[in-house]
Short mmCIF file of C-alpha atoms and ligand atoms in Angstrom, two decimals:
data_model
loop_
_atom_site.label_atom_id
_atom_site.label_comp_id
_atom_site.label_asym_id
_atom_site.label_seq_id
_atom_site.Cartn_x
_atom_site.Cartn_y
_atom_site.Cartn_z
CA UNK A 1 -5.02 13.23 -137.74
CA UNK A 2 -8.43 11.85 -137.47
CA UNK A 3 -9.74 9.46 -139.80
CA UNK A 4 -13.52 10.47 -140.44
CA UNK A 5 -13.95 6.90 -141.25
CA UNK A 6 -12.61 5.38 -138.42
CA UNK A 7 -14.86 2.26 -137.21
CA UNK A 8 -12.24 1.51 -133.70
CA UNK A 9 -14.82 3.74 -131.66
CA UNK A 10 -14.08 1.84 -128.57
CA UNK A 11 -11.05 3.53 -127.17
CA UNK A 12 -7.62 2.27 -125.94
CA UNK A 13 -8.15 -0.80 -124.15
CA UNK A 14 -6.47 0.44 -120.92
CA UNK A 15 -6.82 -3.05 -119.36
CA UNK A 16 -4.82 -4.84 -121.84
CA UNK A 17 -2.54 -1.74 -121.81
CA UNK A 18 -1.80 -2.11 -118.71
CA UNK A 19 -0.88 -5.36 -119.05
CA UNK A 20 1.38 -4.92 -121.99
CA UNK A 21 3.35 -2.25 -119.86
CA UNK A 22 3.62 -4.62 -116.26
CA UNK A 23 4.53 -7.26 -118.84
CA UNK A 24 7.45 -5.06 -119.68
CA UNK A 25 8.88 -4.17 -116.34
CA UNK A 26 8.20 -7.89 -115.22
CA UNK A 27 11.09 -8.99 -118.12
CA UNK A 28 12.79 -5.56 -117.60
CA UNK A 29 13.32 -5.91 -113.43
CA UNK A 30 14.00 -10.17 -113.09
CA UNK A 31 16.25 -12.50 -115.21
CA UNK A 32 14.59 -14.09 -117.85
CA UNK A 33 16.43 -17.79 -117.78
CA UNK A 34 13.85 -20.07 -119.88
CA UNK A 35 15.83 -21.60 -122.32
CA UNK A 36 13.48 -21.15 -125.11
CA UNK A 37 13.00 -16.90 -124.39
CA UNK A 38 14.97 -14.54 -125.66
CA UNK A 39 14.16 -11.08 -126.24
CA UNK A 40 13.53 -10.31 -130.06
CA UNK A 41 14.91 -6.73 -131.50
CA UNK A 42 12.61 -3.70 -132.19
CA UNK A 43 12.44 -4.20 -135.42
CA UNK A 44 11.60 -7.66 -135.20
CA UNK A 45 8.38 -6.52 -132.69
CA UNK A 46 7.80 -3.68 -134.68
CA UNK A 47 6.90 -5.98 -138.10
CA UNK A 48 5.14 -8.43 -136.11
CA UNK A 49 2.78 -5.36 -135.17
CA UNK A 50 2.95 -4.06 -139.11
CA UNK A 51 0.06 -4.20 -141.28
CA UNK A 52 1.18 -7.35 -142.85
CA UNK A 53 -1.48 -8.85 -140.25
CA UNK A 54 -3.99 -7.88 -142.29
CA UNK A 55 -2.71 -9.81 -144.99
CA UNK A 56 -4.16 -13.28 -146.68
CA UNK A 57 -2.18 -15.32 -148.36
CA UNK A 58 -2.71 -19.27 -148.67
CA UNK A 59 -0.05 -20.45 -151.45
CA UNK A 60 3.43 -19.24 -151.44
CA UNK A 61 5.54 -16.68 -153.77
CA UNK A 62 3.76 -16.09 -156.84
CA UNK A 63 1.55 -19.08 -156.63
CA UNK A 64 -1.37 -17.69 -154.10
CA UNK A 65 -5.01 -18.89 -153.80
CA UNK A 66 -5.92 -14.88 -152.98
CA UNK A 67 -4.81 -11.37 -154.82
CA UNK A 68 -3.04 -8.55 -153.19
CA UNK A 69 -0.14 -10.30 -152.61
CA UNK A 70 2.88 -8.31 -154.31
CA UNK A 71 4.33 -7.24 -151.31
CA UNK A 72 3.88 -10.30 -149.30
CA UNK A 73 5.50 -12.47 -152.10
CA UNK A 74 8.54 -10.46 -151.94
CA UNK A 75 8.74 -10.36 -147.88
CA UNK A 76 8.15 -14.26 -148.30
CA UNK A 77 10.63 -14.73 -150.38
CA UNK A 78 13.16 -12.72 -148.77
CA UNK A 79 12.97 -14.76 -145.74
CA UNK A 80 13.14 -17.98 -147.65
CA UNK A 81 16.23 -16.44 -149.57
CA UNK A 82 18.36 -15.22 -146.06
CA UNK A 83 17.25 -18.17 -144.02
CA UNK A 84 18.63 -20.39 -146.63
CA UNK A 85 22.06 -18.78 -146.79
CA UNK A 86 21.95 -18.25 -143.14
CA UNK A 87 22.06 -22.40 -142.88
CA UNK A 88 23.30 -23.42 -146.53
CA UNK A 89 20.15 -25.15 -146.89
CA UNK A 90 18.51 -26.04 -150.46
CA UNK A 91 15.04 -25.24 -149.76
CA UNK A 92 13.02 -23.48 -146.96
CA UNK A 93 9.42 -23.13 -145.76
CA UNK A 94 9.04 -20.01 -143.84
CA UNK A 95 5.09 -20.60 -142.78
CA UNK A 96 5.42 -22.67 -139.69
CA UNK A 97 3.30 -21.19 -137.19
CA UNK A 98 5.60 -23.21 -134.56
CA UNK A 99 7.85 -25.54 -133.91
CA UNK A 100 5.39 -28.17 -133.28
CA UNK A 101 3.42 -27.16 -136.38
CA UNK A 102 6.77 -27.32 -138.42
CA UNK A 103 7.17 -31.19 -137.07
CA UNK A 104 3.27 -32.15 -137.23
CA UNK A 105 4.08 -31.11 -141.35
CA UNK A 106 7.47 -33.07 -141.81
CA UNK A 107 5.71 -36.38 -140.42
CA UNK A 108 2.61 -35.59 -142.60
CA UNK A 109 5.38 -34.98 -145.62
CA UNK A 110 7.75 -38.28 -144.65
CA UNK A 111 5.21 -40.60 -142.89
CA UNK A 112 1.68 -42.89 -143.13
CA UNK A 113 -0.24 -42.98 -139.91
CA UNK A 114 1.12 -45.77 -137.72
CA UNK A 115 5.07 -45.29 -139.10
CA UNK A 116 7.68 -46.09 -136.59
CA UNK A 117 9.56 -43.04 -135.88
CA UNK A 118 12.87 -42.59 -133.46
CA UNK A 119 13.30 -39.98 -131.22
CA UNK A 120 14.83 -39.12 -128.06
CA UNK A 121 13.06 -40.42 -124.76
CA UNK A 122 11.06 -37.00 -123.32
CA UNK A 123 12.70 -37.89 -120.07
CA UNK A 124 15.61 -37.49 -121.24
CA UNK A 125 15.27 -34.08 -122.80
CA UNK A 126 13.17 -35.54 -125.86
CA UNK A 127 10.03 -32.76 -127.03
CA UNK A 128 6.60 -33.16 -126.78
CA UNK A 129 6.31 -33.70 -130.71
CA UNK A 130 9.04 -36.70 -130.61
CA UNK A 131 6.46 -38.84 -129.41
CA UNK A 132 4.63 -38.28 -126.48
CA UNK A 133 1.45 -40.19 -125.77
CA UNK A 134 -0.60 -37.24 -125.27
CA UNK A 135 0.59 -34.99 -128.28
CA UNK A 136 -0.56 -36.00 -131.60
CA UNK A 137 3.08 -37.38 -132.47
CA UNK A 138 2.61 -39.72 -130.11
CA UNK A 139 -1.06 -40.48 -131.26
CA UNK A 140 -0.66 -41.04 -135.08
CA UNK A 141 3.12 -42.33 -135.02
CA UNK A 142 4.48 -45.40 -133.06
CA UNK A 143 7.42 -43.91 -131.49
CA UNK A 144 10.58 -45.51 -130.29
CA UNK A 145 12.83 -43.59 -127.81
CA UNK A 146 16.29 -43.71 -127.34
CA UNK A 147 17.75 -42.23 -124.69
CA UNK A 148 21.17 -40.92 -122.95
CA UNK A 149 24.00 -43.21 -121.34
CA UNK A 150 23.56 -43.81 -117.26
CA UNK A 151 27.08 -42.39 -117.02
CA UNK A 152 28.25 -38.96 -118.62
CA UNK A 153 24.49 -38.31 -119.62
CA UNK A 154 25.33 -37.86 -123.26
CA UNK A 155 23.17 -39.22 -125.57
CA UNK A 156 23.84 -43.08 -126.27
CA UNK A 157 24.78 -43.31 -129.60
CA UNK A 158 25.33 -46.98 -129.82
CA UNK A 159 21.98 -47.78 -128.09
CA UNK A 160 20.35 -45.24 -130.64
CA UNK A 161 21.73 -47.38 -133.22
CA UNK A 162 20.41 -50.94 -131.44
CA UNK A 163 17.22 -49.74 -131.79
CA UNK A 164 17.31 -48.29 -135.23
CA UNK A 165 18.50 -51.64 -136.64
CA UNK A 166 15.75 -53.22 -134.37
CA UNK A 167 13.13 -51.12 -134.70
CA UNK A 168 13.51 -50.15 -138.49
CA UNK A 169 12.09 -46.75 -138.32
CA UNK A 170 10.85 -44.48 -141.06
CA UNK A 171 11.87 -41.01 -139.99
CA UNK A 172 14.90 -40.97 -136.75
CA UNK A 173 14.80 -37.50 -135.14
CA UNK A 174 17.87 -35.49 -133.58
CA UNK A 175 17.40 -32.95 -131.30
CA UNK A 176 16.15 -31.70 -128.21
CA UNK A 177 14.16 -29.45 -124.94
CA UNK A 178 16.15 -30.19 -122.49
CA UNK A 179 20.13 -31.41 -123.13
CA UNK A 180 23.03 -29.06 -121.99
CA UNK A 181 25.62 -31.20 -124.74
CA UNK A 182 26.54 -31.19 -128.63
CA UNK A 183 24.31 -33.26 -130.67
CA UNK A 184 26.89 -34.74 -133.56
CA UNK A 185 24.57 -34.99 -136.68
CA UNK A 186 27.26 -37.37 -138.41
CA UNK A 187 26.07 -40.92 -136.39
CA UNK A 188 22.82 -40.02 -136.68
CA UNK A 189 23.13 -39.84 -140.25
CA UNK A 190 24.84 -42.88 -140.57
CA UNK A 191 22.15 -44.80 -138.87
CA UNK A 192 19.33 -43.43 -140.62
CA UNK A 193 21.73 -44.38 -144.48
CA UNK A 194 22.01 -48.25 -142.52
CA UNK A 195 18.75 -48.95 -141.40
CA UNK A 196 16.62 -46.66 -144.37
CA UNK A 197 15.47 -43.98 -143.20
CA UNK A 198 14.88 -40.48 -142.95
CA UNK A 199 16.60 -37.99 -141.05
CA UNK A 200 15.18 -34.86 -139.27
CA UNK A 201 17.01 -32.70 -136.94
CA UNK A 202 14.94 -30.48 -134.64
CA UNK A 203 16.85 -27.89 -133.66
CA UNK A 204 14.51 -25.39 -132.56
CA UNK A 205 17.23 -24.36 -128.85
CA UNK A 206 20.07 -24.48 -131.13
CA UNK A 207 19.58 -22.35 -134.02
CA UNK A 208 20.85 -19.42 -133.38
CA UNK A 209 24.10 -21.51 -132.15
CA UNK A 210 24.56 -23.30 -135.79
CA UNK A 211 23.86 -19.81 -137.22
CA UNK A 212 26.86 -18.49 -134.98
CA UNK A 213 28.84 -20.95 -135.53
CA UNK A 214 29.17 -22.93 -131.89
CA UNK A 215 27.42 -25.79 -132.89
CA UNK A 216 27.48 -28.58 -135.61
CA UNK A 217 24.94 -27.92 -138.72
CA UNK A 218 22.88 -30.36 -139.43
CA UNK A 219 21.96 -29.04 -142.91
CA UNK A 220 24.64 -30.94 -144.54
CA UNK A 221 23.81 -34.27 -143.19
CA UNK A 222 19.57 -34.07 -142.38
CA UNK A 223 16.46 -34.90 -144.98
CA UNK A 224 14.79 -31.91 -142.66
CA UNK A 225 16.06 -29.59 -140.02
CA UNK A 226 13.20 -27.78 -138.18
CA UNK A 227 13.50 -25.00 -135.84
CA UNK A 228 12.14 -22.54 -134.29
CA UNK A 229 12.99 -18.88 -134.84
CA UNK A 230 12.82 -17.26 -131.31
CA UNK A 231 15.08 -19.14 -129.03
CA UNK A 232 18.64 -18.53 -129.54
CA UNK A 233 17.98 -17.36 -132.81
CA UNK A 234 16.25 -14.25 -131.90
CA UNK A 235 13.58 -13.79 -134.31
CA UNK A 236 9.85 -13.38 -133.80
CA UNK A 237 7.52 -16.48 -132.34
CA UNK A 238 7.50 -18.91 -134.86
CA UNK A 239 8.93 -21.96 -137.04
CA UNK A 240 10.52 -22.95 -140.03
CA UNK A 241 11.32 -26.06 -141.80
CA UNK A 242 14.65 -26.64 -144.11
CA UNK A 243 15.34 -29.53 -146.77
CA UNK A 244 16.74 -31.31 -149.71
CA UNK A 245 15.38 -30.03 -152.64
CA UNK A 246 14.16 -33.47 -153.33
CA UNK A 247 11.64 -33.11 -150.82
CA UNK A 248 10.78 -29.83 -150.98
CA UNK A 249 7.31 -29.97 -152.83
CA UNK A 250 6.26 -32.76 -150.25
CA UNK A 251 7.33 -30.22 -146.87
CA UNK A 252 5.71 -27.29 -148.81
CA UNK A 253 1.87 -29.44 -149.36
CA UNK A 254 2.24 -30.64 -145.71
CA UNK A 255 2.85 -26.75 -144.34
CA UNK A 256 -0.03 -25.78 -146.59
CA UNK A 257 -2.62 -26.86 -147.04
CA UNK A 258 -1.47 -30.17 -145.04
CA UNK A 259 -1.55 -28.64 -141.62
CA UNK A 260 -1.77 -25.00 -141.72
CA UNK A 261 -4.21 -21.95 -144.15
CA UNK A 262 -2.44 -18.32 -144.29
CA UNK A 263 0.50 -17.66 -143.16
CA UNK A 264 1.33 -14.97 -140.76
CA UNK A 265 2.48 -12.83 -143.25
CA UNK A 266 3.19 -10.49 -140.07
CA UNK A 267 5.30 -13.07 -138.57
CA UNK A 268 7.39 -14.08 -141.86
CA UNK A 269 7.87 -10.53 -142.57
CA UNK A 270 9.84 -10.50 -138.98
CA UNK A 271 11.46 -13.67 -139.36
CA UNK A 272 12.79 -11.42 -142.64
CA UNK A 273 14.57 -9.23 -140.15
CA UNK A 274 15.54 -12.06 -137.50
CA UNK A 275 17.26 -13.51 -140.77
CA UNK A 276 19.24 -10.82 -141.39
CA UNK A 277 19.99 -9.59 -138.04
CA UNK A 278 21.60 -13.71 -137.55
CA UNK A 279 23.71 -13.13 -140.53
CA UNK A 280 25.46 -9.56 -139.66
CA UNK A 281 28.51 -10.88 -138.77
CA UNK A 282 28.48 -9.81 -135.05
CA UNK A 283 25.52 -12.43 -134.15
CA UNK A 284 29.20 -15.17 -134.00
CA UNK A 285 29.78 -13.18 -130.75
CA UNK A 286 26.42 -13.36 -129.64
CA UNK A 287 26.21 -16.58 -130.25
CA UNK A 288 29.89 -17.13 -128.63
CA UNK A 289 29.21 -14.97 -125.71
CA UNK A 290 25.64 -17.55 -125.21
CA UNK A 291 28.29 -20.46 -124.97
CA UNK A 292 30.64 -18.90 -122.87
CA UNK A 293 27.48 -17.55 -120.16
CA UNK A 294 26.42 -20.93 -119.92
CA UNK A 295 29.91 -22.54 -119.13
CA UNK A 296 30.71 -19.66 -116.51
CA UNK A 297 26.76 -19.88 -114.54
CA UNK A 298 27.68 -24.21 -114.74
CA UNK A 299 30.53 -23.84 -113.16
CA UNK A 300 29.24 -20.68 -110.76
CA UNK A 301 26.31 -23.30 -109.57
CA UNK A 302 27.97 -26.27 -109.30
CA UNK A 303 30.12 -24.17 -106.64
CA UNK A 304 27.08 -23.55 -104.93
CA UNK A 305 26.63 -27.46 -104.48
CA UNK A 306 23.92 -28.05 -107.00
CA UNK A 307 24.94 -31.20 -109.99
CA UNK A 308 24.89 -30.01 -113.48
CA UNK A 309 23.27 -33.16 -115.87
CA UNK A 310 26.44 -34.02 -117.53
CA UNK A 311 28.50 -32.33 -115.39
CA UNK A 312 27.98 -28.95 -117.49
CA UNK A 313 27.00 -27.25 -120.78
CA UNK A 314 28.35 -27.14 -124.32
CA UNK A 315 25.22 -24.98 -125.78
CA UNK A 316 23.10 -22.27 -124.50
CA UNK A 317 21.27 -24.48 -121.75
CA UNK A 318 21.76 -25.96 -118.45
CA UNK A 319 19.93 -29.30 -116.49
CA UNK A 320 20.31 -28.74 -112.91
CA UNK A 321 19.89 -31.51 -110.68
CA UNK A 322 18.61 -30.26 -106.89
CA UNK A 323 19.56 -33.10 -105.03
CA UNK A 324 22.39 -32.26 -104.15
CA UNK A 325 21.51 -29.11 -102.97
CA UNK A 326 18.68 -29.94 -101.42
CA UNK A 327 17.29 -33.57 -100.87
CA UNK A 328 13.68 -32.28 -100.15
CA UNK A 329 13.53 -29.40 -102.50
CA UNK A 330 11.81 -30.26 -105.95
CA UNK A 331 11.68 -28.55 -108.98
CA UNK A 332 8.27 -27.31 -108.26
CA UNK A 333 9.02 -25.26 -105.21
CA UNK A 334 12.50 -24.31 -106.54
CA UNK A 335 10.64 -22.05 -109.65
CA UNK A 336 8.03 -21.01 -107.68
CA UNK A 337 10.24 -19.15 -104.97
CA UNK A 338 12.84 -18.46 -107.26
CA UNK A 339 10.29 -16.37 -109.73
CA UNK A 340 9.57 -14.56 -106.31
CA UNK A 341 12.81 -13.59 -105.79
CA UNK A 342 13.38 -12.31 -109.46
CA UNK A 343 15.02 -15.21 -111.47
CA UNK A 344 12.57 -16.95 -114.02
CA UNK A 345 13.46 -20.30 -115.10
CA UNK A 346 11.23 -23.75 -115.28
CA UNK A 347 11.46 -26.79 -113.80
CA UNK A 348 12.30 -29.95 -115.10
CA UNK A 349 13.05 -33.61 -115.10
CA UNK A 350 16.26 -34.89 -115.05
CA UNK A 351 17.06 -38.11 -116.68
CA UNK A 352 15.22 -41.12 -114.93
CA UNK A 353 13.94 -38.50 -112.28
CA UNK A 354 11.86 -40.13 -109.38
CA UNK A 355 9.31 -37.01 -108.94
CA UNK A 356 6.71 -36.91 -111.85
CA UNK A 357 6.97 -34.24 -114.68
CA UNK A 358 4.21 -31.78 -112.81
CA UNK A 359 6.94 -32.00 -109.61
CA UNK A 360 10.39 -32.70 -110.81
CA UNK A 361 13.63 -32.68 -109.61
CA UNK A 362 15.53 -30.68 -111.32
CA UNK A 363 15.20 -26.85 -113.03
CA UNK A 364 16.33 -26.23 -116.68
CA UNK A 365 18.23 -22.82 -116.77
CA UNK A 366 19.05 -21.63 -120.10
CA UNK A 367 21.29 -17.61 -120.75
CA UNK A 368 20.11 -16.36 -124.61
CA UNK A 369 18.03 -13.36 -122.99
CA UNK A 370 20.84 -12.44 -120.40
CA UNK A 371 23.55 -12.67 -123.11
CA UNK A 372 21.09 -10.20 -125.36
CA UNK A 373 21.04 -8.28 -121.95
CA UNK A 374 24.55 -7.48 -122.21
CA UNK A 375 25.31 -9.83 -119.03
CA UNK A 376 29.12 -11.49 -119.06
CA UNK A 377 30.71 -13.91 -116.97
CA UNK A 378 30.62 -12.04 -114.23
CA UNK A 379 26.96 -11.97 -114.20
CA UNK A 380 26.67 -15.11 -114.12
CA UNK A 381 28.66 -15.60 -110.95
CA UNK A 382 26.32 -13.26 -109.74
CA UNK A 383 23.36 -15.07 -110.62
CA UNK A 384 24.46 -18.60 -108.93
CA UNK A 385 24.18 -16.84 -105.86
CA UNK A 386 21.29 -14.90 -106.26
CA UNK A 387 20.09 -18.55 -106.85
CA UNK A 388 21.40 -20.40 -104.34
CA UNK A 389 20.30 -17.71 -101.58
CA UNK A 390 17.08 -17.38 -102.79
CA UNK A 391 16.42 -21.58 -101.82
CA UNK A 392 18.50 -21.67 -99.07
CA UNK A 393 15.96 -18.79 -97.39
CA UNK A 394 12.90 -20.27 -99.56
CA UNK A 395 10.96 -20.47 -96.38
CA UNK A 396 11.54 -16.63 -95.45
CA UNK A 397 9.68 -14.47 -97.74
CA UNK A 398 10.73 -11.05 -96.54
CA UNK A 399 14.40 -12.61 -97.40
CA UNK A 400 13.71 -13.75 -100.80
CA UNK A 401 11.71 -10.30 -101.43
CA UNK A 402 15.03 -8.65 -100.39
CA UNK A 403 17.27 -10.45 -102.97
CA UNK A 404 14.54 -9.72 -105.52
CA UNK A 405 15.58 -5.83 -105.01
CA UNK A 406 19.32 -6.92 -105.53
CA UNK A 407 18.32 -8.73 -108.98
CA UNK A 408 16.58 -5.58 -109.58
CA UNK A 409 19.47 -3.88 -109.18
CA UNK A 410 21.48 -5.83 -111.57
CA UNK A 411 19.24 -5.97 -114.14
CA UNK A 412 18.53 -2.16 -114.52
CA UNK A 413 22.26 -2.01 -115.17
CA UNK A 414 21.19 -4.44 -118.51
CA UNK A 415 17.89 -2.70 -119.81
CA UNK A 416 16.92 -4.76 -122.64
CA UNK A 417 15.17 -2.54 -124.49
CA UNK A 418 17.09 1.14 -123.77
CA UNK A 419 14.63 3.90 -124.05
N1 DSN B 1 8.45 -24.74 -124.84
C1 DSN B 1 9.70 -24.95 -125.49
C2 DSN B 1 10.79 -25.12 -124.52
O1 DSN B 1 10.72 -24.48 -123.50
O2 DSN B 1 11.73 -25.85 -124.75
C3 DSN B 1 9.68 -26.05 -126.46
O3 DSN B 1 8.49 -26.08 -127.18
#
């Protein structure tokens, strides 16, 4: 039906169109193995594209700046109510626009500009917002890293705690970009009761692994957990911020109006349905099958000659050294022939890594979209090799073209989103 007062006279945009549709074969035809990418359900995209994104609403549940808000206070709230069952958490701010907005708020809420915050050393798998010198972390806090052990590449605990009783930080954050192994939330606790300070665990890879059950929650033991509600979790683009009720007014002020105006009322409304999607029992074999991927494509690539940081993988994630694949191949060239031949990762450092961050050594590969997929372990046998072909024959591009057909192959036998 035609709306006689429709204003949109310009027409489908057939460019973007376009766009949107090659976008969809691209992920449909080649394996999607960033760490931090999943592939979010249909109803999930469908409420992101709802008319809740018309929607203002500075404030939160029944306490908003602007009217019109019935609906969105009860989406809000819904989110807020499964999220916080989903982790056992006391209070929750749905609003974050991102991970990195969700941390920029808990240091506004728990710091003073200049504080002395812990977190782990970005080189060795640390986040942008735990202190780097050119995000505004690393600007407005003074940062202290700790970092993992020169041996089994597991984070050093006892070093973590040196520096803690040295340093006497404000806030110490857990968590992690880049780090294939467990992160116990008990020590870090511990530290932060001994030395006075808060504790916030980012666990923006890992949520949808608490939520299934494969890894530690922090809930019971953090001030804050942050996270992010795509990765393993499966939800729409976006963050989210849990807490002790004790600090719950201060996280709510520093979401809004601290750092952020209106929510995406759009985006909440989906994070809604990524909540409840995580808590149907079956997401504990997602979330099990994740685990299991990334354990069976370890041990499928460390055939192949390449060194897994740590030796392998406990989470969804893995670190893989090139060197010993290939002295002169860098993380760099690795992705870029490797996205020609169908299998999307990134590159990445590996801890202490000679080559600079732009270069690399290593590639980060991580199996939450595959596992969505439908892939098993013997996909990811499958997908070592497609690997290790694909930079053995990096300087043949008709070859690497060839085995781009073959991962074609495979991955029409996985459609991610069935007609
Ligand atoms: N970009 C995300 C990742 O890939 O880990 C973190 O922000």
């Amino acid at each position: 039906m035609t709306n006689p007062n429709n204003v949109w006279t310009v027409g489908p945009d057939t460019e973007v169109e376009e766009l949107i549709s090659e976008e969809k074969e691209r992920q449909a035809t080649s394996l999607q193995l960033i760490a931090s990418e999943n592939f979010a359900s249909p109803a999930v995209m469908n409420a992101t594209g709802s008319v809740f994104t018309n929607k203002y609403s500075e404030g939160y549940p029944r306490r908003r700046y602007y009217g019109g808000n019935a609906k969105v206070d009860v989406v809000e709230q819904l989110a807020i109510d499964r999220v916080k069952k989903l982790f056992g958490a006391e209070h929750a701010n749905v609003q974050p626009h991102s991970g990195s907005q969700a941390n920029a708020a808990v240091y506004m809420a728990l710091l003073d500009v200049g504080d002395t915050v812990m977190g782990l050393s970005l080189d060795h798998g640390g986040h942008l917002t735990h202190g780097s010198p050119v995000n505004a972390s690393g600007r407005f806090y003074n940062f202290v890293s700790y970092g993992l052990t020169g041996g089994d590449e597991r984070i050093d605990y006892e070093e973590m705690r040196s520096i803690a009783i040295a340093e006497r930080p404000k806030l110490i954050v857990a968590g992690a970009t880049a780090y294939p192994r467990r992160i116990d939330p008990e020590p870090f606790r511990k530290v932060c009761d001994e030395v006075g300070a808060y504790f916030m665990f980012d666990a923006a890879h890992i949520a949808g692994l608490i939520a299934g059950g494969q890894h530690p929650n922090p809930v019971p033991h953090a001030d804050v957990v942050t996270f992010t509600t795509h990765k393993t979790l499966r939800g729409p683009r976006g963050g989210c911020i849990l807490s002790t009720e004790a600090l719950a007014k201060k996280i709510d002020s520093a979401v809004f109006p601290g750092n952020q105006g209106g929510p995406l009322d759009h985006v909440v409304a989906a994070k809604a349905i990524g909540f409840r999607e995580a808590l149907d029992p079956g997401f504990a074999g997602y979330a099990e099958r994740i685990v299991q991927n990334a354990s069976a494509l370890a041990d499928a690539l460390a055939n192949q000659g390449f060194r897994l940081v740590s030796g392998g993988t406990d989470n969804h994630l893995l670190l893989v050294d090139l060197r010993t694949f290939d002295e002169e191949l860098t993380g760099k060239e690795a992705q870029e022939v490797l996205d020609l031949g169908g299998v999307t990762l990134n590159r990445n450092t590996i801890p202490d890594d000679p080559r600079s961050p732009f270069v690399t050594s290593g590639v980060r590969m991580g199996v939450a979209s595959v596992t969505t997929q439908g892939m098993g372990v013997e996909e990811m046998a499958k997908i070592a090799d497609f690997t290790a072909r694909i930079l053995r024959q990096r300087h043949d591009t008709d070859a690497v073209k060839a085995i781009a057909e073959e991962v074609a192959d495979l991955c029409a036998q996985f459609p991610p989103y069935p007609e």
